[in-house]
Amino acid sequence: MWVIVERSTENPEQCWISGVFKKRQDAEEYGSSHGPSELKFSQEVREISAREYPVLFMEDFAKCDFIYVTSKELADLLFAFVKVADEDHVYCNYFIFREDYRGIPGEDCLGQTDHHHVDNGLLRNIFYHGLKFKHSSTRY
């Protein structure tokens, strides 16, 4: 599978996933669907080891990047956070893609995808009930 990560050229710490594709050809066609004159962002096409949906990505705030993770890896990362007292503190965000995703090139549309802001409340819920994904029997 393939993911396209875009990064603002004006603010390199701002990045987003603009596409997730099962087929390389679809990723390449999407990536080349706009000309260089339009680019106010850079693109990176990455191959990930997943072969089937759903696929998960964790937003790494420290690296300003997105990391492909399995559900087991995500659970391990979530349980490893050093907890803080601030109930509203967001440790990370994670995103679930169940099919090919085509965002708008050059725009961060991830807020419209299936995503979760990991705070203390969500961590408690995951601790007591497990990490569950809609339309899936996967539980960690």
Short mmCIF file of N, CA and C in Angstrom, two decimals:
data_model
loop_
_atom_site.label_atom_id
_atom_site.label_comp_id
_atom_site.label_asym_id
_atom_site.label_seq_id
_atom_site.Cartn_x
_atom_site.Cartn_y
_atom_site.Cartn_z
N MET A 1 0.85 -1.17 0.00
CA MET A 1 0.00 0.00 0.00
C MET A 1 0.89 1.23 0.00
N TRP A 2 0.27 2.36 -0.30
CA TRP A 2 1.02 3.60 -0.49
C TRP A 2 0.32 4.75 0.22
N VAL A 3 1.11 5.65 0.79
CA VAL A 3 0.59 6.84 1.44
C VAL A 3 1.35 8.04 0.88
N ILE A 4 0.63 9.14 0.71
CA ILE A 4 1.25 10.39 0.28
C ILE A 4 1.16 11.37 1.44
N VAL A 5 2.33 11.82 1.90
CA VAL A 5 2.41 12.82 2.96
C VAL A 5 2.84 14.13 2.31
N GLU A 6 2.08 15.17 2.57
CA GLU A 6 2.41 16.50 2.05
C GLU A 6 2.88 17.37 3.20
N ARG A 7 3.76 18.31 2.87
CA ARG A 7 4.32 19.22 3.87
C ARG A 7 4.33 20.62 3.28
N SER A 8 3.89 21.59 4.05
CA SER A 8 3.88 22.98 3.62
C SER A 8 5.31 23.46 3.40
N THR A 9 5.57 24.13 2.27
CA THR A 9 6.90 24.70 2.05
C THR A 9 7.08 25.98 2.86
N GLU A 10 5.98 26.63 3.20
CA GLU A 10 6.04 27.86 3.99
C GLU A 10 6.22 27.57 5.48
N ASN A 11 5.65 26.46 5.93
CA ASN A 11 5.75 26.05 7.34
C ASN A 11 6.01 24.55 7.38
N PRO A 12 7.27 24.12 7.29
CA PRO A 12 7.60 22.69 7.19
C PRO A 12 7.11 21.83 8.34
N GLU A 13 6.75 22.45 9.47
CA GLU A 13 6.22 21.67 10.59
C GLU A 13 4.76 21.29 10.37
N GLN A 14 4.15 21.84 9.33
CA GLN A 14 2.76 21.52 9.02
C GLN A 14 2.75 20.45 7.93
N CYS A 15 2.23 19.28 8.27
CA CYS A 15 2.13 18.21 7.27
C CYS A 15 0.82 17.48 7.45
N TRP A 16 0.45 16.71 6.45
CA TRP A 16 -0.81 15.98 6.46
C TRP A 16 -0.72 14.83 5.48
N ILE A 17 -1.61 13.88 5.65
CA ILE A 17 -1.74 12.77 4.70
C ILE A 17 -2.73 13.23 3.64
N SER A 18 -2.32 13.20 2.39
CA SER A 18 -3.24 13.63 1.34
C SER A 18 -3.79 12.46 0.54
N GLY A 19 -3.20 11.28 0.71
CA GLY A 19 -3.72 10.12 -0.01
C GLY A 19 -3.24 8.81 0.59
N VAL A 20 -4.12 7.82 0.54
CA VAL A 20 -3.79 6.45 0.93
C VAL A 20 -4.34 5.56 -0.17
N PHE A 21 -3.49 4.68 -0.70
CA PHE A 21 -3.87 3.90 -1.88
C PHE A 21 -3.40 2.46 -1.75
N LYS A 22 -4.23 1.57 -2.21
CA LYS A 22 -3.85 0.15 -2.23
C LYS A 22 -2.87 -0.12 -3.38
N LYS A 23 -3.05 0.58 -4.49
CA LYS A 23 -2.22 0.35 -5.68
C LYS A 23 -1.25 1.51 -5.91
N ARG A 24 -0.03 1.17 -6.24
CA ARG A 24 1.00 2.18 -6.51
C ARG A 24 0.58 3.10 -7.66
N GLN A 25 0.02 2.54 -8.71
CA GLN A 25 -0.38 3.33 -9.87
C GLN A 25 -1.38 4.42 -9.46
N ASP A 26 -2.33 4.09 -8.60
CA ASP A 26 -3.30 5.08 -8.14
C ASP A 26 -2.61 6.21 -7.36
N ALA A 27 -1.63 5.85 -6.53
CA ALA A 27 -0.89 6.86 -5.78
C ALA A 27 -0.11 7.77 -6.71
N GLU A 28 0.53 7.18 -7.71
CA GLU A 28 1.33 7.97 -8.66
C GLU A 28 0.44 8.88 -9.49
N GLU A 29 -0.71 8.38 -9.93
CA GLU A 29 -1.64 9.22 -10.70
C GLU A 29 -2.15 10.38 -9.86
N TYR A 30 -2.49 10.10 -8.62
CA TYR A 30 -2.96 11.16 -7.73
C TYR A 30 -1.85 12.19 -7.51
N GLY A 31 -0.63 11.71 -7.25
CA GLY A 31 0.49 12.60 -6.98
C GLY A 31 0.86 13.49 -8.15
N SER A 32 0.60 13.02 -9.36
CA SER A 32 0.95 13.81 -10.54
C SER A 32 -0.25 14.57 -11.12
N SER A 33 -1.35 14.61 -10.38
CA SER A 33 -2.57 15.23 -10.91
C SER A 33 -2.58 16.75 -10.85
N HIS A 34 -1.52 17.36 -10.34
CA HIS A 34 -1.43 18.82 -10.29
C HIS A 34 -0.01 19.23 -10.65
N GLY A 35 0.08 20.33 -11.35
CA GLY A 35 1.37 20.79 -11.88
C GLY A 35 2.24 21.48 -10.86
N PRO A 36 3.53 21.62 -11.16
CA PRO A 36 4.48 22.24 -10.23
C PRO A 36 4.16 23.69 -9.91
N SER A 37 3.46 24.39 -10.79
CA SER A 37 3.14 25.79 -10.51
C SER A 37 2.17 25.91 -9.34
N GLU A 38 1.42 24.85 -9.08
CA GLU A 38 0.45 24.86 -7.99
C GLU A 38 1.08 24.54 -6.64
N LEU A 39 2.28 24.00 -6.64
CA LEU A 39 2.84 23.43 -5.43
C LEU A 39 3.33 24.47 -4.44
N LYS A 40 2.63 24.56 -3.31
CA LYS A 40 3.09 25.33 -2.16
C LYS A 40 3.36 24.34 -1.03
N PHE A 41 3.64 23.10 -1.45
CA PHE A 41 3.88 22.02 -0.51
C PHE A 41 4.73 20.97 -1.21
N SER A 42 5.40 20.17 -0.43
CA SER A 42 6.16 19.06 -0.99
C SER A 42 5.38 17.77 -0.75
N GLN A 43 5.65 16.78 -1.59
CA GLN A 43 4.98 15.49 -1.47
C GLN A 43 6.01 14.39 -1.29
N GLU A 44 5.65 13.43 -0.47
CA GLU A 44 6.47 12.24 -0.33
C GLU A 44 5.55 11.03 -0.45
N VAL A 45 5.86 10.16 -1.41
CA VAL A 45 5.10 8.93 -1.58
C VAL A 45 5.86 7.83 -0.85
N ARG A 46 5.17 7.17 0.07
CA ARG A 46 5.81 6.13 0.88
C ARG A 46 5.08 4.80 0.70
N GLU A 47 5.85 3.74 0.62
CA GLU A 47 5.25 2.41 0.63
C GLU A 47 5.16 1.96 2.09
N ILE A 48 4.02 1.36 2.44
CA ILE A 48 3.86 0.81 3.78
C ILE A 48 3.65 -0.69 3.66
N SER A 49 3.88 -1.41 4.73
CA SER A 49 3.84 -2.87 4.68
C SER A 49 2.44 -3.45 4.67
N ALA A 50 1.43 -2.67 4.97
CA ALA A 50 0.05 -3.18 4.97
C ALA A 50 -0.36 -3.60 3.56
N ARG A 51 -1.19 -4.60 3.48
CA ARG A 51 -1.71 -5.06 2.20
C ARG A 51 -3.23 -4.95 2.12
N GLU A 52 -3.86 -4.78 3.26
CA GLU A 52 -5.32 -4.70 3.32
C GLU A 52 -5.73 -3.57 4.26
N TYR A 53 -6.94 -3.08 4.05
CA TYR A 53 -7.52 -2.09 4.96
C TYR A 53 -8.14 -2.83 6.13
N PRO A 54 -8.27 -2.18 7.28
CA PRO A 54 -7.94 -0.79 7.57
C PRO A 54 -6.44 -0.60 7.82
N VAL A 55 -5.97 0.64 7.60
CA VAL A 55 -4.60 1.02 7.94
C VAL A 55 -4.66 2.17 8.93
N LEU A 56 -3.66 2.21 9.80
CA LEU A 56 -3.62 3.19 10.88
C LEU A 56 -2.36 4.03 10.78
N PHE A 57 -2.50 5.30 11.09
CA PHE A 57 -1.35 6.20 11.15
C PHE A 57 -1.43 6.98 12.45
N MET A 58 -0.30 7.13 13.09
CA MET A 58 -0.21 7.96 14.28
C MET A 58 0.52 9.24 13.90
N GLU A 59 -0.03 10.35 14.32
CA GLU A 59 0.64 11.63 14.09
C GLU A 59 1.67 11.84 15.19
N ASP A 60 2.92 11.92 14.79
CA ASP A 60 4.02 12.12 15.72
C ASP A 60 4.28 13.61 15.83
N PHE A 61 3.82 14.22 16.92
CA PHE A 61 3.96 15.67 17.09
C PHE A 61 5.43 16.07 17.16
N ALA A 62 6.27 15.26 17.80
CA ALA A 62 7.68 15.61 17.97
C ALA A 62 8.42 15.67 16.64
N LYS A 63 8.08 14.78 15.72
CA LYS A 63 8.76 14.73 14.43
C LYS A 63 7.98 15.44 13.32
N CYS A 64 6.80 15.95 13.65
CA CYS A 64 5.93 16.58 12.64
C CYS A 64 5.78 15.63 11.45
N ASP A 65 5.29 14.43 11.74
CA ASP A 65 5.20 13.41 10.70
C ASP A 65 4.11 12.41 11.06
N PHE A 66 3.85 11.51 10.13
CA PHE A 66 2.87 10.45 10.32
C PHE A 66 3.57 9.11 10.22
N ILE A 67 3.23 8.21 11.13
CA ILE A 67 3.87 6.91 11.19
C ILE A 67 2.81 5.84 10.97
N TYR A 68 3.05 4.95 10.01
CA TYR A 68 2.16 3.80 9.83
C TYR A 68 2.37 2.86 11.01
N VAL A 69 1.28 2.40 11.61
CA VAL A 69 1.36 1.46 12.74
C VAL A 69 0.31 0.37 12.57
N THR A 70 0.63 -0.80 13.09
CA THR A 70 -0.38 -1.85 13.20
C THR A 70 -1.23 -1.54 14.43
N SER A 71 -2.34 -2.21 14.59
CA SER A 71 -3.17 -1.96 15.77
C SER A 71 -2.43 -2.34 17.05
N LYS A 72 -1.63 -3.37 17.02
CA LYS A 72 -0.82 -3.77 18.19
C LYS A 72 0.22 -2.69 18.50
N GLU A 73 0.90 -2.19 17.48
CA GLU A 73 1.90 -1.13 17.70
C GLU A 73 1.24 0.13 18.25
N LEU A 74 0.06 0.47 17.73
CA LEU A 74 -0.64 1.66 18.23
C LEU A 74 -0.99 1.48 19.70
N ALA A 75 -1.54 0.32 20.06
CA ALA A 75 -1.88 0.07 21.46
C ALA A 75 -0.65 0.19 22.35
N ASP A 76 0.46 -0.40 21.92
CA ASP A 76 1.70 -0.32 22.71
C ASP A 76 2.16 1.13 22.87
N LEU A 77 2.09 1.92 21.80
CA LEU A 77 2.50 3.32 21.87
C LEU A 77 1.59 4.12 22.80
N LEU A 78 0.29 3.87 22.73
CA LEU A 78 -0.65 4.60 23.57
C LEU A 78 -0.42 4.29 25.05
N PHE A 79 -0.18 3.02 25.37
CA PHE A 79 0.03 2.65 26.77
C PHE A 79 1.39 3.11 27.29
N ALA A 80 2.30 3.50 26.41
CA ALA A 80 3.64 3.92 26.83
C ALA A 80 3.72 5.41 27.17
N PHE A 81 2.68 6.18 26.86
CA PHE A 81 2.74 7.62 27.15
C PHE A 81 2.89 7.86 28.65
N VAL A 82 3.73 8.82 28.99
CA VAL A 82 3.84 9.28 30.38
C VAL A 82 2.67 10.23 30.59
N LYS A 83 1.78 9.87 31.50
CA LYS A 83 0.55 10.64 31.69
C LYS A 83 0.83 11.98 32.36
N VAL A 84 0.03 12.98 31.97
CA VAL A 84 0.10 14.30 32.59
C VAL A 84 -1.24 14.58 33.27
N ALA A 85 -1.27 15.53 34.18
CA ALA A 85 -2.49 15.82 34.94
C ALA A 85 -3.55 16.53 34.10
N ASP A 86 -3.13 17.30 33.12
CA ASP A 86 -4.06 18.07 32.29
C ASP A 86 -4.96 17.12 31.50
N GLU A 87 -6.24 17.08 31.84
CA GLU A 87 -7.19 16.16 31.19
C GLU A 87 -7.35 16.46 29.69
N ASP A 88 -7.11 17.69 29.29
CA ASP A 88 -7.29 18.07 27.89
C ASP A 88 -6.03 17.94 27.05
N HIS A 89 -4.93 17.54 27.67
CA HIS A 89 -3.68 17.38 26.94
C HIS A 89 -3.85 16.31 25.86
N VAL A 90 -3.45 16.63 24.63
CA VAL A 90 -3.52 15.65 23.53
C VAL A 90 -2.13 15.07 23.33
N TYR A 91 -2.02 13.77 23.54
CA TYR A 91 -0.74 13.07 23.40
C TYR A 91 -0.39 12.84 21.94
N CYS A 92 -1.39 12.51 21.17
CA CYS A 92 -1.20 12.28 19.73
C CYS A 92 -2.58 12.19 19.10
N ASN A 93 -2.59 12.09 17.80
CA ASN A 93 -3.81 11.78 17.04
C ASN A 93 -3.53 10.49 16.28
N TYR A 94 -4.56 9.69 16.09
CA TYR A 94 -4.39 8.57 15.17
C TYR A 94 -5.54 8.55 14.18
N PHE A 95 -5.25 8.01 13.01
CA PHE A 95 -6.15 8.04 11.87
C PHE A 95 -6.38 6.63 11.37
N ILE A 96 -7.62 6.34 10.98
CA ILE A 96 -7.99 5.03 10.46
C ILE A 96 -8.51 5.21 9.04
N PHE A 97 -7.92 4.49 8.10
CA PHE A 97 -8.39 4.51 6.71
C PHE A 97 -8.87 3.11 6.36
N ARG A 98 -10.12 3.02 5.90
CA ARG A 98 -10.72 1.73 5.57
C ARG A 98 -10.82 1.49 4.07
N GLU A 99 -10.44 2.51 3.31
CA GLU A 99 -10.46 2.42 1.85
C GLU A 99 -9.53 3.49 1.30
N ASP A 100 -9.30 3.46 -0.01
CA ASP A 100 -8.47 4.50 -0.63
C ASP A 100 -9.00 5.87 -0.24
N TYR A 101 -8.08 6.77 0.01
CA TYR A 101 -8.42 8.13 0.42
C TYR A 101 -7.71 9.11 -0.49
N ARG A 102 -8.48 10.05 -1.03
CA ARG A 102 -7.94 11.12 -1.85
C ARG A 102 -8.36 12.45 -1.24
N GLY A 103 -7.40 13.14 -0.64
CA GLY A 103 -7.68 14.46 -0.11
C GLY A 103 -7.58 15.48 -1.23
N ILE A 104 -7.58 16.73 -0.86
CA ILE A 104 -7.42 17.80 -1.83
C ILE A 104 -5.94 18.18 -1.80
N PRO A 105 -5.22 18.03 -2.92
CA PRO A 105 -3.79 18.34 -2.93
C PRO A 105 -3.52 19.75 -2.39
N GLY A 106 -2.59 19.83 -1.46
CA GLY A 106 -2.21 21.11 -0.90
C GLY A 106 -3.06 21.58 0.26
N GLU A 107 -4.06 20.79 0.65
CA GLU A 107 -4.94 21.18 1.76
C GLU A 107 -4.98 20.07 2.80
N ASP A 108 -4.95 20.45 4.05
CA ASP A 108 -5.05 19.49 5.15
C ASP A 108 -6.53 19.20 5.39
N CYS A 109 -6.98 18.05 4.92
CA CYS A 109 -8.38 17.64 5.06
C CYS A 109 -8.54 16.50 6.06
N LEU A 110 -7.52 16.23 6.85
CA LEU A 110 -7.56 15.08 7.76
C LEU A 110 -8.65 15.19 8.82
N GLY A 111 -9.09 16.40 9.12
CA GLY A 111 -10.17 16.57 10.08
C GLY A 111 -11.46 15.93 9.63
N GLN A 112 -11.58 15.63 8.34
CA GLN A 112 -12.78 15.01 7.79
C GLN A 112 -12.68 13.49 7.76
N THR A 113 -11.54 12.95 8.18
CA THR A 113 -11.34 11.50 8.17
C THR A 113 -11.65 10.92 9.55
N ASP A 114 -11.66 9.60 9.64
CA ASP A 114 -11.87 8.92 10.91
C ASP A 114 -10.58 9.06 11.73
N HIS A 115 -10.63 9.90 12.75
CA HIS A 115 -9.44 10.14 13.56
C HIS A 115 -9.83 10.34 15.02
N HIS A 116 -8.84 10.19 15.89
CA HIS A 116 -9.07 10.31 17.32
C HIS A 116 -7.95 11.13 17.95
N HIS A 117 -8.35 12.05 18.83
CA HIS A 117 -7.41 12.85 19.61
C HIS A 117 -7.22 12.10 20.93
N VAL A 118 -6.00 11.67 21.18
CA VAL A 118 -5.74 10.85 22.36
C VAL A 118 -5.45 11.74 23.56
N ASP A 119 -6.41 11.79 24.48
CA ASP A 119 -6.24 12.53 25.73
C ASP A 119 -6.42 11.53 26.89
N ASN A 120 -6.42 12.02 28.12
CA ASN A 120 -6.53 11.11 29.27
C ASN A 120 -7.84 10.34 29.27
N GLY A 121 -8.92 10.97 28.87
CA GLY A 121 -10.21 10.28 28.83
C GLY A 121 -10.20 9.11 27.86
N LEU A 122 -9.65 9.33 26.67
CA LEU A 122 -9.58 8.24 25.69
C LEU A 122 -8.62 7.15 26.17
N LEU A 123 -7.51 7.54 26.78
CA LEU A 123 -6.58 6.53 27.30
C LEU A 123 -7.25 5.67 28.37
N ARG A 124 -8.03 6.28 29.26
CA ARG A 124 -8.75 5.49 30.28
C ARG A 124 -9.73 4.54 29.62
N ASN A 125 -10.46 5.04 28.63
CA ASN A 125 -11.43 4.20 27.92
C ASN A 125 -10.73 3.01 27.25
N ILE A 126 -9.61 3.28 26.61
CA ILE A 126 -8.85 2.20 25.96
C ILE A 126 -8.33 1.22 27.00
N PHE A 127 -7.88 1.73 28.15
CA PHE A 127 -7.35 0.86 29.20
C PHE A 127 -8.44 -0.10 29.70
N TYR A 128 -9.66 0.41 29.91
CA TYR A 128 -10.73 -0.42 30.45
C TYR A 128 -11.46 -1.26 29.41
N HIS A 129 -11.55 -0.76 28.19
CA HIS A 129 -12.37 -1.44 27.17
C HIS A 129 -11.58 -1.96 25.98
N GLY A 130 -10.32 -1.61 25.89
CA GLY A 130 -9.50 -2.05 24.77
C GLY A 130 -9.59 -1.07 23.61
N LEU A 131 -8.67 -1.23 22.70
CA LEU A 131 -8.62 -0.40 21.50
C LEU A 131 -9.48 -1.08 20.45
N LYS A 132 -10.62 -0.47 20.15
CA LYS A 132 -11.58 -1.07 19.22
C LYS A 132 -11.72 -0.18 18.00
N PHE A 133 -11.97 -0.82 16.87
CA PHE A 133 -12.21 -0.08 15.64
C PHE A 133 -13.57 -0.46 15.10
N LYS A 134 -14.36 0.52 14.74
CA LYS A 134 -15.68 0.26 14.16
C LYS A 134 -15.53 -0.67 12.97
N HIS A 135 -16.51 -1.50 12.76
CA HIS A 135 -16.54 -2.43 11.63
C HIS A 135 -15.39 -3.43 11.70
N SER A 136 -14.90 -3.70 12.88
CA SER A 136 -13.79 -4.64 13.02
C SER A 136 -13.92 -5.34 14.36
N SER A 137 -13.52 -6.58 14.40
CA SER A 137 -13.54 -7.30 15.67
C SER A 137 -12.21 -7.17 16.40
N THR A 138 -11.28 -6.39 15.83
CA THR A 138 -9.96 -6.23 16.44
C THR A 138 -10.08 -5.51 17.78
N ARG A 139 -9.47 -6.10 18.80
CA ARG A 139 -9.46 -5.48 20.14
C ARG A 139 -8.10 -5.73 20.75
N TYR A 140 -7.48 -4.67 21.27
CA TYR A 140 -6.16 -4.80 21.90
C TYR A 140 -6.20 -4.21 23.27
#
